[in-house]
Coordinates of C-alpha atoms in Angstrom, one line a residue:
X102 CA -0.3 -0.1 -0.2
X103 CA 1.5 3.0 -0.6
X104 CA 2.1 6.1 1.2
X105 CA 1.0 9.4 1.6
X106 CA 4.4 10.2 0.5
X107 CA 4.4 8.5 -2.5
X108 CA 0.5 8.1 -3.2
X109 CA 0.6 12.2 -4.0
X110 CA 3.7 14.6 -4.5
X111 CA 5.2 16.3 -1.2
X112 CA 7.3 19.0 -3.8
X113 CA 6.6 20.8 -7.5
X114 CA 9.5 21.8 -8.8
X115 CA 10.4 23.7 -11.5
X116 CA 13.0 23.9 -14.5
X117 CA 14.1 27.3 -15.0
X118 CA 16.8 28.4 -17.0
X119 CA 17.9 29.8 -20.5
X120 CA 16.8 28.1 -24.0
X121 CA 18.7 25.0 -24.7
X122 CA 20.6 24.6 -21.2
X123 CA 19.0 21.1 -21.2
X124 CA 16.0 21.5 -18.7
X125 CA 13.8 18.9 -21.2
X126 CA 17.3 16.7 -20.7
X127 CA 17.6 16.9 -17.2
X128 CA 13.9 16.6 -16.5
X129 CA 14.2 13.7 -18.0
X130 CA 17.0 11.7 -16.5
X131 CA 14.8 12.6 -13.4
X132 CA 11.5 11.1 -13.8
X133 CA 12.4 9.1 -17.4
X134 CA 9.8 11.6 -19.1
X135 CA 10.5 14.1 -21.8
X136 CA 7.9 16.7 -21.0
X137 CA 7.8 18.3 -24.4
X138 CA 5.3 15.3 -25.5
X139 CA 3.6 18.3 -27.2
X140 CA 3.7 18.4 -31.4
X141 CA 4.9 22.2 -31.7
X142 CA 7.2 22.0 -28.3
X143 CA 9.1 18.7 -30.3
X144 CA 8.5 20.3 -34.3
X145 CA 10.4 24.3 -33.5
X146 CA 13.1 21.8 -30.8
X147 CA 12.0 24.0 -27.2
X148 CA 8.9 23.5 -24.9
X149 CA 6.4 25.8 -25.0
X150 CA 3.3 25.0 -23.1
X151 CA 4.5 23.4 -18.7
X152 CA 5.5 19.9 -18.9
X153 CA 5.0 18.4 -16.3
X154 CA 5.6 14.8 -14.7
X155 CA 7.0 13.4 -11.8
X156 CA 8.7 11.1 -10.0
X157 CA 9.4 8.8 -6.8
X158 CA 13.4 9.5 -4.9
X159 CA 14.5 6.0 -4.4
X160 CA 16.7 4.7 -1.7
X161 CA 18.9 1.6 -2.0
X162 CA 19.5 0.5 1.5
X163 CA 23.8 -1.3 0.7
X164 CA 25.2 1.7 -0.6
X165 CA 26.6 4.4 0.9
X166 CA 24.7 7.7 0.2
X167 CA 25.0 9.4 -2.2
X168 CA 25.3 7.0 -5.0
X169 CA 22.2 5.5 -3.0
X170 CA 19.1 7.6 -4.5
X171 CA 17.5 6.2 -7.5
X172 CA 14.8 6.3 -9.7
X173 CA 15.7 3.6 -10.7
X174 CA 13.4 0.1 -8.2
X175 CA 16.5 -1.5 -9.5
X176 CA 20.0 0.1 -8.1
X177 CA 21.5 1.0 -10.8
X178 CA 25.7 -0.1 -9.0
X179 CA 24.9 -2.7 -6.9
X180 CA 21.6 -4.6 -8.7
X181 CA 19.5 -4.7 -5.5
X182 CA 15.8 -3.6 -5.0
X183 CA 15.0 -0.1 -3.8
X184 CA 13.2 1.9 -1.5
X185 CA 10.8 4.5 -2.3
X186 CA 11.0 7.2 -0.5
X187 CA 9.0 10.1 -1.8
X188 CA 7.2 11.6 -4.9
X189 CA 7.9 14.6 -6.9
X190 CA 6.4 17.1 -9.3
X191 CA 9.1 18.5 -12.2
X192 CA 7.1 21.5 -14.4
X193 CA 9.4 22.1 -17.3
X194 CA 8.8 25.8 -18.1
X195 CA 10.2 27.6 -21.1
X196 CA 13.3 29.5 -20.8
X197 CA 12.2 31.8 -24.9
X198 CA 12.3 34.6 -23.2
X199 CA 8.6 35.7 -26.7
X200 CA 7.7 32.8 -23.5
X201 CA 8.1 33.9 -20.5
X202 CA 4.9 34.3 -19.2
X203 CA 4.7 30.3 -19.1
X204 CA 7.2 30.6 -16.8
X205 CA 5.4 32.8 -14.6
X206 CA 2.1 30.7 -14.8
X207 CA 4.6 27.8 -13.8
X208 CA 6.4 29.6 -10.7
X209 CA 2.7 30.7 -9.2
X210 CA 1.9 26.7 -8.6
X211 CA 5.6 25.4 -7.0
X212 CA 7.7 24.5 -4.1
X213 CA 10.6 24.6 -5.3
X214 CA 13.5 25.7 -7.8
X215 CA 16.1 24.0 -9.7
X216 CA 17.9 26.1 -11.5
X217 CA 19.2 24.4 -14.9
X218 CA 22.8 26.9 -16.3
X219 CA 24.9 25.3 -18.8
X220 CA 28.7 25.5 -18.3
X221 CA 29.6 25.7 -22.1
X222 CA 28.3 29.2 -22.4
X223 CA 28.8 32.5 -20.9
X224 CA 27.5 33.2 -17.6
X225 CA 24.2 34.7 -17.7
X226 CA 22.7 34.8 -20.5
X227 CA 19.5 36.8 -20.8
X228 CA 16.6 33.8 -20.1
X229 CA 19.2 32.9 -17.8
X230 CA 19.1 36.7 -16.0
X231 CA 15.5 37.0 -15.9
X232 CA 15.0 33.9 -14.9
X233 CA 16.0 34.8 -11.8
X234 CA 13.7 38.0 -11.6
X235 CA 10.8 35.8 -11.5
X236 CA 12.8 33.3 -8.5
X237 CA 13.2 37.0 -6.6
X238 CA 10.1 38.6 -7.3
X239 CA 8.2 34.9 -6.3
X240 CA 10.7 35.1 -3.0
X241 CA 11.4 31.9 -3.7
X242 CA 13.9 30.8 -1.6
X243 CA 14.1 26.8 -2.2
X244 CA 16.6 26.1 -5.2
X245 CA 19.4 23.8 -6.9
X246 CA 21.8 25.4 -9.3
X247 CA 22.6 21.5 -11.6
X248 CA 25.7 23.0 -14.3
X249 CA 24.6 21.3 -17.3
X250 CA 26.9 20.1 -19.7
X251 CA 30.7 19.8 -18.8
X252 CA 30.9 16.9 -20.7
X253 CA 31.1 18.8 -23.7
X254 CA 33.9 21.1 -21.7
X255 CA 36.8 21.0 -20.1
X256 CA 38.0 20.8 -16.5
X257 CA 39.3 24.2 -17.2
X258 CA 36.5 25.6 -18.8
X259 CA 34.0 23.8 -16.7
X260 CA 35.8 26.0 -13.7
X261 CA 35.0 28.9 -15.0
X262 CA 32.0 28.9 -15.8
X263 CA 30.9 27.6 -11.5
X264 CA 32.6 30.7 -10.5
X265 CA 30.4 32.6 -13.0
X266 CA 27.8 31.5 -12.2
X267 CA 29.1 31.8 -7.6
X268 CA 29.3 35.6 -8.8
X269 CA 26.1 35.6 -11.0
X270 CA 23.7 35.0 -7.8
X271 CA 25.7 36.6 -5.4
X272 CA 23.7 39.0 -3.4
X273 CA 20.7 37.5 -4.4
X274 CA 17.5 36.3 -2.4
X275 CA 19.3 32.0 -3.4
X276 CA 23.5 33.2 -3.6
X277 CA 23.5 29.4 -1.1
X278 CA 22.6 27.5 -3.2
X279 CA 23.7 24.8 -3.8
X280 CA 25.5 24.2 -7.2
X281 CA 26.0 20.4 -8.8
X282 CA 27.7 19.7 -12.1
X283 CA 25.7 16.8 -13.5
X284 CA 25.6 14.7 -17.0
X285 CA 21.8 14.5 -17.8
X286 CA 23.2 11.9 -20.6
X287 CA 24.9 9.4 -18.2
X288 CA 23.2 10.0 -15.0
X289 CA 26.1 11.7 -14.2
X290 CA 25.2 13.4 -10.2
X291 CA 21.9 12.8 -10.5
X292 CA 22.7 10.3 -7.8
X293 CA 23.6 14.4 -5.6
X294 CA 20.6 16.1 -7.2
X295 CA 18.4 12.7 -6.8
X296 CA 20.3 13.7 -2.0
X297 CA 19.8 17.3 -2.6
X298 CA 16.0 17.6 -3.5
X299 CA 15.7 15.9 -0.8
X300 CA 16.8 18.4 1.7
X301 CA 14.6 20.5 0.5
X302 CA 12.1 21.9 3.1
X303 CA 8.7 20.5 2.5
X304 CA 5.7 23.4 2.2
X305 CA 3.4 23.5 4.9
X306 CA -0.2 22.9 3.2
X307 CA -3.5 24.5 4.4
X308 CA -5.9 21.5 4.2
X309 CA -8.5 23.1 6.4
X310 CA -9.2 26.6 4.5
X311 CA -10.9 26.3 0.9
X312 CA -9.9 23.8 -1.7
X313 CA -8.3 26.0 -4.6
X314 CA -7.0 24.2 -7.7
X315 CA -4.7 26.5 -10.6
X316 CA -6.0 24.4 -13.8
X317 CA -2.0 23.9 -15.7
X318 CA -3.8 21.4 -18.9
X319 CA -7.4 20.5 -19.5
X320 CA -8.5 17.7 -22.4
X321 CA -11.3 15.3 -23.9
X322 CA -10.1 12.0 -22.9
X323 CA -12.7 10.3 -25.7
X324 CA -11.7 8.5 -29.0
X325 CA -12.4 9.8 -32.3
X326 CA -15.6 7.2 -33.1
X327 CA -16.7 6.7 -29.7
X328 CA -19.9 5.8 -29.4
X329 CA -22.5 8.8 -27.6
X330 CA -23.0 6.8 -25.3
X331 CA -20.4 6.1 -23.9
X332 CA -19.1 10.2 -23.9
X333 CA -17.3 11.2 -20.9
X334 CA -17.4 14.7 -19.6
X335 CA -13.8 16.2 -19.7
X336 CA -11.4 17.1 -17.6
X337 CA -9.3 19.0 -16.2
X338 CA -6.1 18.7 -14.4
X339 CA -3.9 21.1 -12.1
X340 CA -2.0 22.3 -8.9
X341 CA -4.2 22.2 -6.2
X342 CA -2.4 24.5 -3.4
X343 CA -4.9 24.7 -0.4
X344 CA -7.5 22.6 1.4
X345 CA -8.6 19.7 -0.4
X346 CA -11.2 18.0 -3.1
X347 CA -13.0 14.5 -3.1
X348 CA -15.1 12.4 -5.4
X349 CA -18.4 13.8 -5.2
X350 CA -17.5 17.5 -4.3
X351 CA -19.7 19.8 -6.0
X352 CA -17.7 22.8 -8.0
X353 CA -17.5 25.3 -10.1
X354 CA -14.2 27.0 -12.0
X355 CA -14.0 30.2 -13.6
X356 CA -14.2 32.3 -15.3
X357 CA -15.3 29.2 -17.2
X358 CA -16.0 28.9 -20.6
X359 CA -16.8 31.7 -23.4
X360 CA -20.4 31.0 -24.2
X361 CA -20.5 32.6 -27.6
X362 CA -20.0 31.9 -30.4
X363 CA -18.9 34.9 -32.0
X364 CA -14.8 35.2 -31.8
X365 CA -14.3 38.3 -31.2
X366 CA -17.3 38.5 -28.5
X367 CA -16.4 36.8 -25.2
X368 CA -19.1 36.1 -22.5
X369 CA -17.7 33.6 -19.4
X370 CA -20.3 31.7 -17.8
X371 CA -18.7 29.9 -14.9
X372 CA -19.0 26.4 -15.3
X373 CA -20.2 23.9 -12.4
X374 CA -20.5 20.3 -12.2
X375 CA -19.9 17.7 -9.6
X376 CA -16.1 16.0 -9.6
X377 CA -16.6 12.3 -10.3
X378 CA -12.6 11.2 -10.5
X379 CA -9.6 11.8 -9.3
X380 CA -6.3 10.8 -10.7
X381 CA -2.4 11.5 -9.7
X382 CA -1.4 10.7 -13.4
X383 CA -0.7 7.1 -12.1
X384 CA -3.7 5.7 -9.7
X385 CA -7.7 6.8 -8.8
X386 CA -8.1 8.5 -5.7
X387 CA -11.0 9.2 -3.8
X388 CA -9.4 12.7 -2.3
X389 CA -6.6 15.7 -3.3
X390 CA -4.2 17.3 -1.4
X391 CA -1.9 20.4 -2.0
X392 CA 0.8 18.6 -4.3
X393 CA 1.5 17.0 -8.2
X394 CA -0.6 17.8 -11.0
X395 CA -4.0 16.2 -10.0
X396 CA -6.7 15.2 -12.8
X397 CA -10.1 16.1 -12.1
X398 CA -12.8 14.0 -14.4
X399 CA -16.1 16.0 -14.9
X400 CA -19.5 15.9 -16.2
X401 CA -18.5 19.2 -18.7
X402 CA -19.0 18.5 -22.5
X403 CA -15.6 17.3 -23.4
X404 CA -16.0 20.1 -26.0
X405 CA -16.0 24.0 -23.6
X406 CA -12.0 21.6 -21.8
X407 CA -10.7 20.1 -25.6
X408 CA -6.5 21.2 -26.8
X409 CA -6.7 23.6 -23.0
X410 CA -9.7 26.1 -23.3
X411 CA -9.1 26.1 -19.7
X412 CA -5.7 26.9 -18.6
X413 CA -6.4 29.8 -16.6
X414 CA -9.4 29.1 -14.9
X415 CA -9.1 28.3 -10.9
X416 CA -11.4 25.5 -9.9
X417 CA -13.2 25.3 -5.8
X418 CA -15.8 24.7 -3.7
X419 CA -19.4 26.3 -5.3
X420 CA -19.8 29.3 -4.3
X421 CA -15.6 30.2 -2.6
X422 CA -13.5 31.7 -5.5
X423 CA -12.4 34.9 -5.8
X424 CA -15.4 36.5 -8.8
X425 CA -14.3 36.9 -11.9
X426 CA -13.5 40.5 -13.4
X427 CA -12.1 41.7 -16.1
X428 CA -11.3 45.4 -14.5
X429 CA -8.3 45.9 -11.5
X430 CA -6.4 47.7 -10.6
X431 CA -3.0 47.2 -10.0
X432 CA 0.3 48.7 -7.5
X433 CA 2.8 48.7 -9.9
X434 CA 6.0 48.0 -8.5
X435 CA 9.5 47.9 -11.3
X436 CA 12.2 45.9 -11.3
X437 CA 15.5 47.2 -10.7
X438 CA 17.4 45.9 -14.4
X439 CA 20.9 47.2 -15.7
X440 CA 19.3 46.8 -19.3
X441 CA 16.8 48.6 -18.9
X442 CA 15.1 52.6 -19.0
X443 CA 11.7 52.7 -17.8
X444 CA 9.3 54.7 -17.0
X445 CA 5.8 54.2 -15.6
X446 CA 2.9 52.7 -16.9
X447 CA 1.2 54.6 -19.2
X448 CA -2.6 55.7 -20.1
X449 CA -3.8 53.4 -23.3
X450 CA 0.0 50.8 -23.7
X451 CA -0.8 46.7 -24.3
X452 CA 0.8 44.4 -20.7
X453 CA 1.4 40.7 -21.2
X454 CA 0.3 39.8 -17.4
X455 CA 0.5 36.1 -16.0
X456 CA -2.8 36.3 -13.3
X457 CA -2.1 32.1 -11.2
X458 CA -1.6 30.7 -14.3
X459 CA -3.3 33.2 -16.2
X460 CA -1.7 34.8 -19.2
X461 CA -3.6 37.8 -20.6
X462 CA -2.9 40.7 -22.5
X463 CA -3.9 44.3 -21.1
X464 CA -4.3 47.6 -21.6
X465 CA -3.9 50.3 -19.7
X466 CA -7.4 52.9 -18.7
X467 CA -5.5 55.3 -16.4
X468 CA -2.4 55.7 -14.4
X469 CA -2.1 58.3 -11.0
X470 CA 1.8 57.4 -9.4
X471 CA 2.1 53.9 -8.8
X472 CA -1.9 53.3 -8.8
X473 CA -2.6 51.8 -11.7
X474 CA -6.4 50.3 -13.6
X475 CA -5.8 47.9 -16.1
X476 CA -8.1 46.2 -18.1
X477 CA -8.3 42.9 -19.3
X478 CA -9.1 40.7 -22.4
X479 CA -10.5 38.3 -21.1
X480 CA -11.6 38.4 -17.4
X481 CA -9.5 36.0 -14.2
X482 CA -10.3 35.4 -11.3
X483 CA -8.2 37.0 -8.9
X484 CA -7.8 37.7 -4.5
X485 CA -6.5 40.8 -3.8
X486 CA -3.4 40.7 -2.8
X487 CA -2.5 38.3 -4.8
X488 CA 0.5 39.0 -7.1
X489 CA 0.7 39.6 -10.7
X490 CA 3.7 39.6 -13.3
X491 CA 3.5 42.3 -16.5
X492 CA 5.6 42.0 -20.0
X493 CA 6.2 45.3 -21.5
X494 CA 7.1 45.8 -24.9
X495 CA 10.1 47.3 -25.2
X496 CA 12.4 47.7 -28.5
X497 CA 10.1 45.6 -30.0
X498 CA 10.8 43.1 -27.1
X499 CA 8.3 41.4 -24.3
X500 CA 10.7 41.7 -20.6
X501 CA 9.8 41.6 -17.6
X502 CA 9.4 44.4 -15.4
X503 CA 7.4 44.5 -12.9
X504 CA 4.4 43.4 -10.7
X505 CA 1.7 44.4 -9.9
X506 CA -0.4 43.6 -6.4
X507 CA -3.7 44.3 -6.9
X508 CA -5.8 46.6 -5.1

C-alpha cells in the first residue's frame, strides 16, 4: 500500500533556465519522461507549454550516500532493490524570452526551483537573468542549481563556469544555493541532485482552508468515433494550492467557459459540475490535497474542455471562489534592471500579465502615481493582494519589468 508521500507529490519543482541549457533533458534523466510532448514543442525543439512529470525518489539500503539515491526500482550500482521515499513533480518551463509568461504561470504553483545553467556558455545568458528575476519576484528561496553540459567542456572551462555562476548569484536571494555539476546523458551526479531534492524543506499546506486549484491542463479523453452513450466529460488538470478535494464534491470553475459563438466576443459563464474521479497520473484517488498535478474528471461537455481551453481557470467549492473580473486596479512595482531604462505605465499601453496560471493581455486605462486601472482582454479569477507578473513591450520585445499587487 502506498504511503501519503508516495501516492501524491510532496513537492512541485520548476526547472528554469536559458533555452537549450538542458532543462528537458535533465527532467527526463530525473523522471524518464520527455515533458515537451506537445507537437509544436517538438517541432521547434523547445518547450512551449508547461510540462509536468512525476518521479519517485528511491534509496538502496546497501549502497552509501549519495550513490544510494536513484529513481529506479533496481539499484544501478549494485543491482539490489530500492525503497521508495517520496514522490515529487517537475514542471519544465520554457526558457525562450517570448514565452516568459508561461514560466511565470508555472512559478505560481511551485515550491522549489531547479535552476539549470549550462557550462558551455557564458553566465548569465538573457533568460538566465530573467528567470532569476522571477525567482526574486516570487521570493523562491528553495533553489538547487544544476550545472549542465560539463561533458562537452574541459575541466578548466567547467571551473570557470562555476565561478561565473557563483558571481551571478552573489548578493541575491539564492546566493547560498547548492551548485551540482551533472551529465544528464550519462547520469553523472544525478544521485547527488536527488539527495539535494530530498533536503529541500517541505511546504506547509493549509488542508482545512476552502480548496483552490489552478488549472494548467484541460483535455478530452474520448477517442474519435466513441459511441455517444459512452462519452465521458472533460478532464481538467492542475495543482491544488490549499484545502482538499474529494470525489463527489460539487465544484465551480471560474471565470469558466466562453459561451459566445463569435470569436471576437467573450461571454464567460462559471462552470458548475461534480468531481466524478480524481487521478494523480498513475492511479485513481478518493481525495486529493496540494502536491503534484491532479486530474479531475468532470461532467462538462468535452468540447468546452479540449485542447487546454480551460487553462488559466481556478477551481473551488461552489460559491467559495473570488470574483471573476476584467477590470482591475494594481499597484505597479518596478524590478530594477541594468538593461532596461523604463518609465511608469502609461495610458493606452498594452501589457502581458501573468495572473495565476492565466496569461492575459491588458490595456492601461488610467494611471495615477503608482496605481493603474487595467482592462483585461478576458476575465480572470483573482483575489486582493495577489501578485501579477507584468511584461512590457520594450524595443519590440516583451520584457519582464515588474509586478502588480491587486488593490
